[in-house]
Every structure is written in structure tokens, then in C-alpha cells.
CSV table of C-alpha atoms in Angstrom, one decimal:
chain,number,residue,atom,x,y,z
W,162,UNK,CA,-93.7,-119.0,186.2
W,163,UNK,CA,-92.4,-120.5,183.0
W,164,UNK,CA,-90.9,-124.4,183.5
W,165,UNK,CA,-87.2,-124.2,182.4
W,166,UNK,CA,-85.4,-127.4,181.9
W,167,UNK,CA,-82.4,-127.7,184.3
W,168,UNK,CA,-80.0,-130.7,182.7
W,169,UNK,CA,-76.5,-130.0,184.7
W,170,UNK,CA,-75.6,-133.0,186.8
W,171,UNK,CA,-72.4,-132.7,188.6
W,172,UNK,CA,-72.1,-128.7,188.1
W,173,UNK,CA,-69.1,-127.2,189.1
W,174,UNK,CA,-68.8,-123.9,188.8
W,175,UNK,CA,-65.1,-123.0,187.3
W,176,UNK,CA,-65.4,-119.2,187.0
W,177,UNK,CA,-67.6,-117.6,189.3
W,178,UNK,CA,-64.0,-115.2,190.5
W,179,UNK,CA,-66.3,-112.3,191.4
W,180,UNK,CA,-69.9,-113.8,192.3
W,181,UNK,CA,-72.2,-113.4,189.1
W,182,UNK,CA,-74.1,-116.7,190.2
W,183,UNK,CA,-74.3,-116.3,193.6
W,184,UNK,CA,-75.5,-112.6,192.8
W,185,UNK,CA,-77.9,-114.2,190.1
W,186,UNK,CA,-79.4,-116.5,193.0
W,187,UNK,CA,-79.6,-113.9,195.4
W,188,UNK,CA,-81.8,-111.8,192.8
W,189,UNK,CA,-83.8,-114.6,191.9
W,190,UNK,CA,-84.9,-115.3,195.6
W,191,UNK,CA,-85.4,-111.6,196.4
W,192,UNK,CA,-87.8,-111.4,193.0
W,193,UNK,CA,-89.6,-114.7,194.5
W,194,UNK,CA,-89.8,-113.5,197.7
W,195,UNK,CA,-91.5,-109.8,196.9
W,196,UNK,CA,-93.6,-110.8,194.6
W,197,UNK,CA,-93.7,-106.9,192.9
W,198,UNK,CA,-95.1,-106.7,189.9
W,199,UNK,CA,-94.1,-108.3,187.1
W,200,UNK,CA,-92.2,-110.9,188.8
W,201,UNK,CA,-92.3,-113.7,187.3
W,202,UNK,CA,-91.4,-111.7,184.1
W,203,UNK,CA,-88.6,-111.0,185.7
W,204,UNK,CA,-87.8,-114.1,187.7
W,205,UNK,CA,-87.9,-116.1,184.2
W,206,UNK,CA,-85.3,-113.6,182.9
W,207,UNK,CA,-82.4,-114.3,186.1
W,208,UNK,CA,-83.5,-118.1,185.3
W,209,UNK,CA,-82.3,-117.6,182.2
W,210,UNK,CA,-79.2,-116.1,182.5
W,211,UNK,CA,-78.4,-118.7,185.5
W,212,UNK,CA,-78.5,-121.3,182.9
W,213,UNK,CA,-76.6,-119.5,180.4
W,214,UNK,CA,-73.7,-118.8,183.0
W,215,UNK,CA,-74.1,-122.6,184.1
W,216,UNK,CA,-74.0,-123.5,180.5
W,217,UNK,CA,-70.9,-121.5,180.0
W,218,UNK,CA,-69.1,-122.4,182.7
W,219,UNK,CA,-69.8,-126.0,183.7
W,220,UNK,CA,-67.1,-128.4,183.7
W,221,UNK,CA,-67.4,-131.4,182.3
W,222,UNK,CA,-64.8,-133.9,180.9
W,223,UNK,CA,-63.5,-132.5,177.4
W,224,UNK,CA,-60.4,-134.4,175.8
W,225,UNK,CA,-58.7,-131.2,174.4
W,226,UNK,CA,-58.7,-128.6,177.7
W,227,UNK,CA,-57.4,-125.6,174.8
W,228,UNK,CA,-61.3,-126.4,173.4
W,229,UNK,CA,-63.0,-125.2,176.1
W,230,UNK,CA,-60.7,-122.4,176.8
W,231,UNK,CA,-61.8,-121.3,172.8
W,232,UNK,CA,-65.5,-122.4,173.4
W,233,UNK,CA,-65.4,-119.4,176.4
W,234,UNK,CA,-63.4,-117.1,173.8
W,235,UNK,CA,-66.1,-117.4,171.1
W,236,UNK,CA,-68.7,-116.5,174.4
W,237,UNK,CA,-66.8,-113.7,175.1
W,238,UNK,CA,-66.6,-112.6,171.7
W,239,UNK,CA,-70.3,-113.2,170.5
W,240,UNK,CA,-71.0,-109.5,169.5
W,241,UNK,CA,-67.4,-108.9,167.9
W,242,UNK,CA,-67.7,-108.7,164.2
W,243,UNK,CA,-64.0,-108.4,164.4
W,244,UNK,CA,-63.3,-111.5,165.9
W,245,UNK,CA,-61.7,-113.9,163.1
W,246,UNK,CA,-61.9,-117.5,163.8
W,247,UNK,CA,-58.7,-118.6,162.0
W,248,UNK,CA,-56.8,-115.8,163.5
W,249,UNK,CA,-57.1,-116.7,167.1
W,250,UNK,CA,-56.6,-120.5,166.6
W,251,UNK,CA,-53.2,-119.6,164.9
W,252,UNK,CA,-52.4,-117.4,168.0
W,253,UNK,CA,-52.6,-120.7,170.0
W,254,UNK,CA,-50.1,-122.1,167.6
W,255,UNK,CA,-52.2,-124.7,166.4
W,256,UNK,CA,-53.2,-125.5,162.5
W,257,UNK,CA,-56.9,-124.8,161.4
W,258,UNK,CA,-57.5,-128.1,160.4
W,259,UNK,CA,-55.9,-130.1,164.1
W,260,UNK,CA,-57.8,-127.3,166.2
W,261,UNK,CA,-60.8,-127.6,164.2
W,262,UNK,CA,-60.8,-131.8,164.5
W,263,UNK,CA,-60.3,-131.6,168.0
W,264,UNK,CA,-63.4,-128.6,168.9
W,265,UNK,CA,-65.7,-130.9,167.1
W,266,UNK,CA,-64.3,-133.5,168.8
W,267,UNK,CA,-65.6,-132.1,172.0
W,268,UNK,CA,-68.3,-130.2,171.4
W,269,UNK,CA,-69.8,-131.9,167.8
W,270,UNK,CA,-69.7,-128.3,166.0
W,271,UNK,CA,-66.8,-126.4,164.4
W,272,UNK,CA,-66.0,-123.4,166.0
W,273,UNK,CA,-67.8,-121.7,163.5
W,274,UNK,CA,-71.3,-123.3,164.0
W,275,UNK,CA,-70.6,-123.2,167.6
W,276,UNK,CA,-70.3,-119.4,167.0
W,277,UNK,CA,-72.4,-118.4,164.5
W,278,UNK,CA,-75.5,-120.7,166.8
W,279,UNK,CA,-74.7,-118.4,169.7
W,280,UNK,CA,-75.1,-115.8,167.5
W,281,UNK,CA,-78.8,-117.0,166.0
W,282,UNK,CA,-79.8,-117.5,170.1
W,283,UNK,CA,-78.6,-114.0,171.1
W,284,UNK,CA,-80.9,-112.8,168.0
W,285,UNK,CA,-83.9,-114.9,168.5
W,286,UNK,CA,-83.9,-113.4,172.3
W,287,UNK,CA,-83.5,-109.9,171.1
W,288,UNK,CA,-85.9,-110.1,168.5
W,289,UNK,CA,-87.9,-111.4,170.6
W,290,UNK,CA,-87.7,-108.3,173.6
W,291,UNK,CA,-86.8,-105.2,171.5
W,292,UNK,CA,-89.3,-105.0,169.2
W,293,UNK,CA,-88.9,-101.6,168.1
W,294,UNK,CA,-85.4,-102.5,166.9
W,295,UNK,CA,-84.5,-102.9,163.2
W,296,UNK,CA,-83.0,-106.0,162.2
W,297,UNK,CA,-80.1,-104.7,161.2
W,298,UNK,CA,-79.1,-103.3,164.8
W,299,UNK,CA,-79.8,-107.4,166.1
W,300,UNK,CA,-77.4,-108.0,163.3
W,301,UNK,CA,-74.9,-105.7,164.3
W,302,UNK,CA,-75.3,-106.6,168.1
W,303,UNK,CA,-74.7,-110.5,167.3
W,304,UNK,CA,-71.8,-109.8,165.4
W,305,UNK,CA,-72.9,-109.6,162.3
W,306,UNK,CA,-71.7,-107.2,160.1
W,307,UNK,CA,-73.8,-107.9,156.8
W,308,UNK,CA,-77.3,-108.3,157.3
W,309,UNK,CA,-78.1,-110.2,154.4
W,310,UNK,CA,-75.4,-112.7,155.6
W,311,UNK,CA,-77.2,-112.6,159.1
W,312,UNK,CA,-80.6,-113.2,157.4
W,313,UNK,CA,-79.0,-115.9,155.3
W,314,UNK,CA,-78.1,-117.7,158.9
W,315,UNK,CA,-80.8,-117.0,160.6
W,316,UNK,CA,-83.2,-118.8,158.0
W,317,UNK,CA,-80.5,-121.4,157.7
W,318,UNK,CA,-81.1,-122.2,161.5
W,319,UNK,CA,-84.5,-121.1,162.4
W,320,UNK,CA,-86.5,-122.1,158.9
W,321,UNK,CA,-88.1,-118.5,159.1
W,322,UNK,CA,-86.5,-114.8,158.3
W,323,UNK,CA,-85.9,-112.4,161.1
W,324,UNK,CA,-88.9,-110.3,160.3
W,325,UNK,CA,-91.0,-113.3,160.5
W,326,UNK,CA,-89.7,-114.7,163.5
W,327,UNK,CA,-90.0,-111.6,165.6
W,328,UNK,CA,-94.1,-111.5,163.9
W,329,UNK,CA,-94.4,-115.3,165.4
W,330,UNK,CA,-93.2,-114.9,168.6
């Protein structure tokens, strides 16, 4: 089983309204107890899902509550190519520059940098998991309308093209 680094001091889950994280832990327990075929791979996937869930909903002390809510909106729209950060900020009643400054103060990234990083991480997972799927389909699933912009952003974040990344892993 791959070791997964868990660094979540004083975790308080704030969004487990429908018991998702409890269900994930129950699934992990079942897989590890029964140890059927491919149980290690399945356990790794469930553990990664738990980590992502905790990262997404972990309650910590941020200076601005509205930035945390917006971060969750970024997660919710990771695959939505029509999600427009500026329009969403306007709907909240803030100027783009003020909101961007507040978001960066809380997360050390602008909203666009944060969303792009989320999308690239999703793309890396998809490129590893689904070898037969084309890069264009991966780009679309990760919220990129333009494959050329996706490739450029992917290379900027990883140092290699999506195809090279797929061959590497």
C-alpha cells in the first residue's frame, strides 16, 4: 500500500452533510478487511479520495469567510469550462481586485491560479488512469475548452506536455 502523507492537524469537517466521508472510511475498512483482488489499488484510490475531501472541506482559520466559500465553488466548477471567475466575483458584490487580494491573502494564490492548479491536478490523475482517452477529452473533463491552452498550462505546471507526462507515468 502506498504511503499517503496526511497533514491535517485539528481537522473539523464542515461539509459532510450527507455522510460522504463516513461512507469512504467504511469502504476503506471493508477493502482492507476483506483483501480481495486489487485491494491495494482500491485502498489507495479511496485514501486519495478521503485526502481530497479533507483538503476541500477542512476548517481552518482564514481571514475572509467569503474566500473559503469561493474556494469551494472552484472545486465544484473544476470541470465547468464556462465558469467565469470574474462574473462569479461580481455576483458576490466585490470588485475583482479586492477579492483577488483577499483570496491571495488566504490561499497564497489568485483564484485563477488556484482553479488552474486544481484542473492540472485532475488532468494528471486522468492521464494516469485512462491511457486510451485522448488528451483533448482530458482537457474538456478538466474544464479547458482549448486543447492548446490546456497543453501550455499543463507544461507550465509540470514541465512536460500531457502526452509526455502520460508516457512518463
